[in-house]
CSV table of C-alpha atoms in Angstrom, one decimal:
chain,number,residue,atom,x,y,z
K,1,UNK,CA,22.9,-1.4,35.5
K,2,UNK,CA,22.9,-5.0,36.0
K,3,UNK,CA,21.4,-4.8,39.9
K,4,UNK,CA,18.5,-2.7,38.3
K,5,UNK,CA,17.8,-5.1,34.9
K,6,UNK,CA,17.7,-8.0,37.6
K,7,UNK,CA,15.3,-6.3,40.1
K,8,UNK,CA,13.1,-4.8,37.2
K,9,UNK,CA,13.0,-8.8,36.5
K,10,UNK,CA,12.0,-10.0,39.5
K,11,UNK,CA,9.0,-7.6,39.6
K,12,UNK,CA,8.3,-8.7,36.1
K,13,UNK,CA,7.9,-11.9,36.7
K,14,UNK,CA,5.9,-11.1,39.9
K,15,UNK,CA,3.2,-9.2,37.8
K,16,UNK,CA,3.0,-11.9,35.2
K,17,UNK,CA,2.4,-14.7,38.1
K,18,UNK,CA,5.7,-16.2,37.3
K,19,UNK,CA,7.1,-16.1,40.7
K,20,UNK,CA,5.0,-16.8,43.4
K,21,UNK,CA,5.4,-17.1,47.0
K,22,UNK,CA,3.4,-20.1,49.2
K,23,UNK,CA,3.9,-23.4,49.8
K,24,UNK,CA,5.3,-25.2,47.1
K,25,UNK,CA,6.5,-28.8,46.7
K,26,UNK,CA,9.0,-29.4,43.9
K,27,UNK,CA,9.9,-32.2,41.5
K,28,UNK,CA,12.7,-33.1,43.7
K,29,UNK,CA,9.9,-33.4,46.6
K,30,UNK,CA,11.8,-30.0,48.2
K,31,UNK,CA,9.4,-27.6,49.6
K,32,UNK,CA,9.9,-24.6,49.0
K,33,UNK,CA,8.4,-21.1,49.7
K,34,UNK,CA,8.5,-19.6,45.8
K,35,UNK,CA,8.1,-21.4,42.9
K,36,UNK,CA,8.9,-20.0,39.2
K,37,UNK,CA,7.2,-21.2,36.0
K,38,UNK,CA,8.6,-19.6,33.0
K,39,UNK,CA,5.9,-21.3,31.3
K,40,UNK,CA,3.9,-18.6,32.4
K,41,UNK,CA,5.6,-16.4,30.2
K,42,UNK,CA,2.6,-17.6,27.9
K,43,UNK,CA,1.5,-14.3,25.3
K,44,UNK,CA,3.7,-12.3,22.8
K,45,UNK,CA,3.9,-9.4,24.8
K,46,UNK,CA,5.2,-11.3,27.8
K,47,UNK,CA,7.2,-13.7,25.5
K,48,UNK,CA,8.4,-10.4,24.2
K,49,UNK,CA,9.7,-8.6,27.1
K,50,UNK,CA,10.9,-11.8,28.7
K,51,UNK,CA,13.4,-12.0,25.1
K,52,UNK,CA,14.9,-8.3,26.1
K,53,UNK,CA,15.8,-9.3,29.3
K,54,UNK,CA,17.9,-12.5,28.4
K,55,UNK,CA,19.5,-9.9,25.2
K,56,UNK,CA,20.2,-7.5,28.0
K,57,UNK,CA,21.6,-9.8,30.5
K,58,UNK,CA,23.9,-11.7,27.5
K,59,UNK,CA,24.5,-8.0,26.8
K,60,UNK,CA,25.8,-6.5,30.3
K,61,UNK,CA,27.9,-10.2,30.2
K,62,UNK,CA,30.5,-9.2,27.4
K,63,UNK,CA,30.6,-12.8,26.5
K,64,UNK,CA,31.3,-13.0,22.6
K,65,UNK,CA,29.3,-15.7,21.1
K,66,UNK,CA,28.1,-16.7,17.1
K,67,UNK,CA,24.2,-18.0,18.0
K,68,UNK,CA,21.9,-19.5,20.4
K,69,UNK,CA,21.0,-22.8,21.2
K,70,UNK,CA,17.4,-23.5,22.8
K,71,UNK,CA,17.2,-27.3,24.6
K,72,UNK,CA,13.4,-28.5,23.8
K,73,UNK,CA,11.3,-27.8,25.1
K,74,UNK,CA,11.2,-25.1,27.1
K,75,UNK,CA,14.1,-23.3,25.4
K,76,UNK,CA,12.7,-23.5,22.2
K,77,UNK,CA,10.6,-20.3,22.1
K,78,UNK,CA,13.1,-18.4,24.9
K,79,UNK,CA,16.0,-19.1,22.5
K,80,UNK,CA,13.3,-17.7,19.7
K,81,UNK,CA,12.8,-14.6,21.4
K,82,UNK,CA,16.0,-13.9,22.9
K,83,UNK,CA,17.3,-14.3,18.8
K,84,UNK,CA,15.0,-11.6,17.7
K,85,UNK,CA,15.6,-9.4,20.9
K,86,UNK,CA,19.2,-9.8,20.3
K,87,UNK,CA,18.7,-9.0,16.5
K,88,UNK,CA,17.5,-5.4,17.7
K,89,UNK,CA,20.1,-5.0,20.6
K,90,UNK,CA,22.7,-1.8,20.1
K,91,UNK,CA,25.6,-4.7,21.3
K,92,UNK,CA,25.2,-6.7,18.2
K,93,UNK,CA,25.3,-4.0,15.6
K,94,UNK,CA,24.2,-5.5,11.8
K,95,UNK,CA,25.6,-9.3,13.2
K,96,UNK,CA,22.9,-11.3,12.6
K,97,UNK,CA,21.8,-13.6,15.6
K,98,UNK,CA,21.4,-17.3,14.7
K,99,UNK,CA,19.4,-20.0,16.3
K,100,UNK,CA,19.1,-23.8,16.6
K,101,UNK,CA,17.0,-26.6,19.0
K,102,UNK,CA,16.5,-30.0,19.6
K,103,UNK,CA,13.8,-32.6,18.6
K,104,UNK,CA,13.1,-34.9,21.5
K,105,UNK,CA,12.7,-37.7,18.7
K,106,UNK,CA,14.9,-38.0,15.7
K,107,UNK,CA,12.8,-37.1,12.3
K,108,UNK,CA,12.9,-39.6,10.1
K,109,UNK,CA,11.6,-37.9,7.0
K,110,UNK,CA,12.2,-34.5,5.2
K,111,UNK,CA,15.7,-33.2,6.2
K,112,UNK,CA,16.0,-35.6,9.2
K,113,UNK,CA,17.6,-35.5,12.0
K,114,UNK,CA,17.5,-34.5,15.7
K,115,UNK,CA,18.8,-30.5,15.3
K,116,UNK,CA,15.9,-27.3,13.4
K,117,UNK,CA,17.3,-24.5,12.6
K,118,UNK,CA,20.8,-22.9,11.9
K,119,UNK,CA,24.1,-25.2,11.6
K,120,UNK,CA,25.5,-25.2,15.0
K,121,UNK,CA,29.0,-23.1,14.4
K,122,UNK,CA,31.3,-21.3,16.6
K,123,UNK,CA,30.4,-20.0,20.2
K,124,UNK,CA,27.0,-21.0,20.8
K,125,UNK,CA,25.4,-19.6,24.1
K,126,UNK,CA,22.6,-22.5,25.8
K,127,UNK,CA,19.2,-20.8,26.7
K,128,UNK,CA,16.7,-22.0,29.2
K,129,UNK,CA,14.9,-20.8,31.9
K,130,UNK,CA,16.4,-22.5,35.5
K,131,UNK,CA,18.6,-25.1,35.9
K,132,UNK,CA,18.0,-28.1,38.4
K,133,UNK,CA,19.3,-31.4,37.8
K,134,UNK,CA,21.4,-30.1,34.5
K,135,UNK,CA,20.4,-32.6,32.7
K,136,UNK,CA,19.6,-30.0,29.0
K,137,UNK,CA,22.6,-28.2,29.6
K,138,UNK,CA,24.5,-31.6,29.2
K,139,UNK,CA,22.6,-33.3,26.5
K,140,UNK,CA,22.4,-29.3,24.5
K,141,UNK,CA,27.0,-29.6,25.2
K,142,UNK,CA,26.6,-33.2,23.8
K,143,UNK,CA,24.8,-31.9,20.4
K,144,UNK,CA,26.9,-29.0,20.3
K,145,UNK,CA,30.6,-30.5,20.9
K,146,UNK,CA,29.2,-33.4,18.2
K,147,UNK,CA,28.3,-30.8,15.7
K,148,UNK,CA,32.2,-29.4,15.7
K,149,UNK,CA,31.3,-26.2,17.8
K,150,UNK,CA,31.8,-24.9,21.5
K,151,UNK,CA,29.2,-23.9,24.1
K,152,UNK,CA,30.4,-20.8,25.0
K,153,UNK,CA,28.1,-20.0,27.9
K,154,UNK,CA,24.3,-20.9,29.2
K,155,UNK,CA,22.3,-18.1,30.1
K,156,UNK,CA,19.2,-18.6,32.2
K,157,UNK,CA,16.2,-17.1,33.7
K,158,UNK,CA,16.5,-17.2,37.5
K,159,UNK,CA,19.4,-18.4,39.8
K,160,UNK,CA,17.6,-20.5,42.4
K,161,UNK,CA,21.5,-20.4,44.3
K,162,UNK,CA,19.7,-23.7,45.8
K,163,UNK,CA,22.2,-26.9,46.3
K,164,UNK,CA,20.6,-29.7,45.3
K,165,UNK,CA,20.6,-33.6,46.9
K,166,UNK,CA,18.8,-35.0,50.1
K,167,UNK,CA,18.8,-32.7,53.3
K,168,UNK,CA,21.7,-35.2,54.8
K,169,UNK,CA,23.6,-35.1,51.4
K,170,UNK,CA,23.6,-31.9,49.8
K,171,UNK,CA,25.5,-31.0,47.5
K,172,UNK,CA,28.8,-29.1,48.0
K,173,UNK,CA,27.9,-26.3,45.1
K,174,UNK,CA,24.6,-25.0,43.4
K,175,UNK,CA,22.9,-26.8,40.0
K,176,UNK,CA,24.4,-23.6,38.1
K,177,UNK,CA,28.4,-23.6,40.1
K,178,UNK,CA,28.0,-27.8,38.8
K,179,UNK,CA,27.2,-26.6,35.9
K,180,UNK,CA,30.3,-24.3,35.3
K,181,UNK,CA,32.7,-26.7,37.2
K,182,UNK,CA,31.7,-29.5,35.0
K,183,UNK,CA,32.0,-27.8,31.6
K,184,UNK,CA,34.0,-25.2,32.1
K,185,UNK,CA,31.7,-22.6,30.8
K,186,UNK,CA,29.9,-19.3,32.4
K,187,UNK,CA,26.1,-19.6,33.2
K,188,UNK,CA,24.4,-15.9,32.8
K,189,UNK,CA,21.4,-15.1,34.8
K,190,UNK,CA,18.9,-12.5,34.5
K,191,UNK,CA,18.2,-12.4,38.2
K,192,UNK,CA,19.0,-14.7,41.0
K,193,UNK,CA,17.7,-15.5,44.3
K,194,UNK,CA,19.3,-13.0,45.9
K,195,UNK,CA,17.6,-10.4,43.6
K,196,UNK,CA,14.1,-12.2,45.2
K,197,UNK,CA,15.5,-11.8,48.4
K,198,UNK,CA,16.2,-8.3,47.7
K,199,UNK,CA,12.8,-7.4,46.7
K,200,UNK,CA,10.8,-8.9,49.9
K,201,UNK,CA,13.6,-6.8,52.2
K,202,UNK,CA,12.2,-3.1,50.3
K,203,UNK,CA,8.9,-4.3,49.1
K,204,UNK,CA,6.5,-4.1,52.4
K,205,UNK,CA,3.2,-5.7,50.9
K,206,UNK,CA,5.7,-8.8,50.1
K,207,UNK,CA,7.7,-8.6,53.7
K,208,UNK,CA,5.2,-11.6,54.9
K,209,UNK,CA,7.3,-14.0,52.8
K,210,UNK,CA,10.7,-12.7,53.8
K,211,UNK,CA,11.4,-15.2,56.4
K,212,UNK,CA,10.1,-18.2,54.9
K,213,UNK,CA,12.3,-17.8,51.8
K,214,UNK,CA,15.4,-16.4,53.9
K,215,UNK,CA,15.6,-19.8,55.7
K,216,UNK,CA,14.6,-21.6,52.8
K,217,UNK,CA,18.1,-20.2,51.7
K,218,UNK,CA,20.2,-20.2,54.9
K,219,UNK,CA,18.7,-24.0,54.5
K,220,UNK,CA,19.7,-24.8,50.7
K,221,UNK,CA,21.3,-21.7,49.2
K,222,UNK,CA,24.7,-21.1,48.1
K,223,UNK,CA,26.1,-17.6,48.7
């Protein structure tokens, strides 16, 4: 079940220091109560795990898509993993599971160019871990509509549900509802803050943080 793959997430994450709850400023200058850092993510096993869940969340999506694009840096080695997870995963059958990214610099030698990996083709599904301003998801749409093909979907980590902007201008929708207004395409989440919020309500040794992040969202969040 979906509600159960995002919970088991959430507690994922919390064991591998991913998410963690405090006082955190972000690179927007927001403070906010939890902070996640995919980065974290940081040893094969974790790396490992981390590339089931985004298989299993593209899976429980029905989306059809070709391959999988991963916006550098970051989505580099979660478009990796999520490839090889996938390449395992009962939904694809013997369909292989093709992968691309981005240099930030062009090459300038050897094959060249700005794109490693396979030719972007057909239904290609963006993979990264949050998104804030949007600015990968519109540079990875950029490289894919240029190569002839379509982003079919982006499929991230964690759902922050957070509108962004000032506190006396936010914005009307979420990064991810801009996201899917703007392009015209799904975004796919593993879990969402919502699944956090779920966790601190049933998880006593966590219920200290409840009320700091429940009106960091009655603040910020979208529903």
């Amino acid at each position: 079940m979906p509600g159960s793959r995002a919970q088991a997430f959430v507690r994922f994450a919390l064991e591998q220091g991913v998410l963690n709850f405090g006082d955190f400023t972000m690179k927007s200058g927001r403070r906010s109560p939890y902070f996640f850092n995919a980065g974290l993510f940081n040893d094969g096993a974790s790396v490992g795990r981390l590339g089931q869940f985004y298989a299993q969340a593209l899976a429980d999506s029905g989306l059809d898509f070709d391959m999988l694009f991963g916006p550098a840096y970051k989505g580099i080695p979660l478009a990796t993993t999520a490839a090889i997870a996938l390449s395992n995963h009962p939904s694809r059958g013997s369909r292989p599971v093709p992968f691309a990214f981005n240099r930030k610099e062009a090459k300038d030698h050897g094959e060249g160019g700005m794109l490693v990996g396979a030719p972007l083709q057909g239904r290609v599904v963006i993979i990264d871990d949050v998104i804030t301003a949007g600015t990968s998801v519109r540079e990875s749409v950029a490289m894919i509509r240029a190569a002839g093909a379509q982003p079919a979907a982006v499929l991230i980590a964690l759902d922050r549900m957070e509108r962004a902007g000032a506190d006396d201008a936010l914005s009307d929708g979420s990064a991810v509802q801009e996201v899917e207004r703007a392009y015209g395409i799904p975004v796919v989440s593993i879990a969402s803050l919502a699944d956090i919020m779920a966790l601190l309500e049933d998880d006593a040794a966590l219920a200290r943080h409840r009320d700091a992040v429940s009106a960091y969202r009655a603040r910020y969040g979208v529903q």
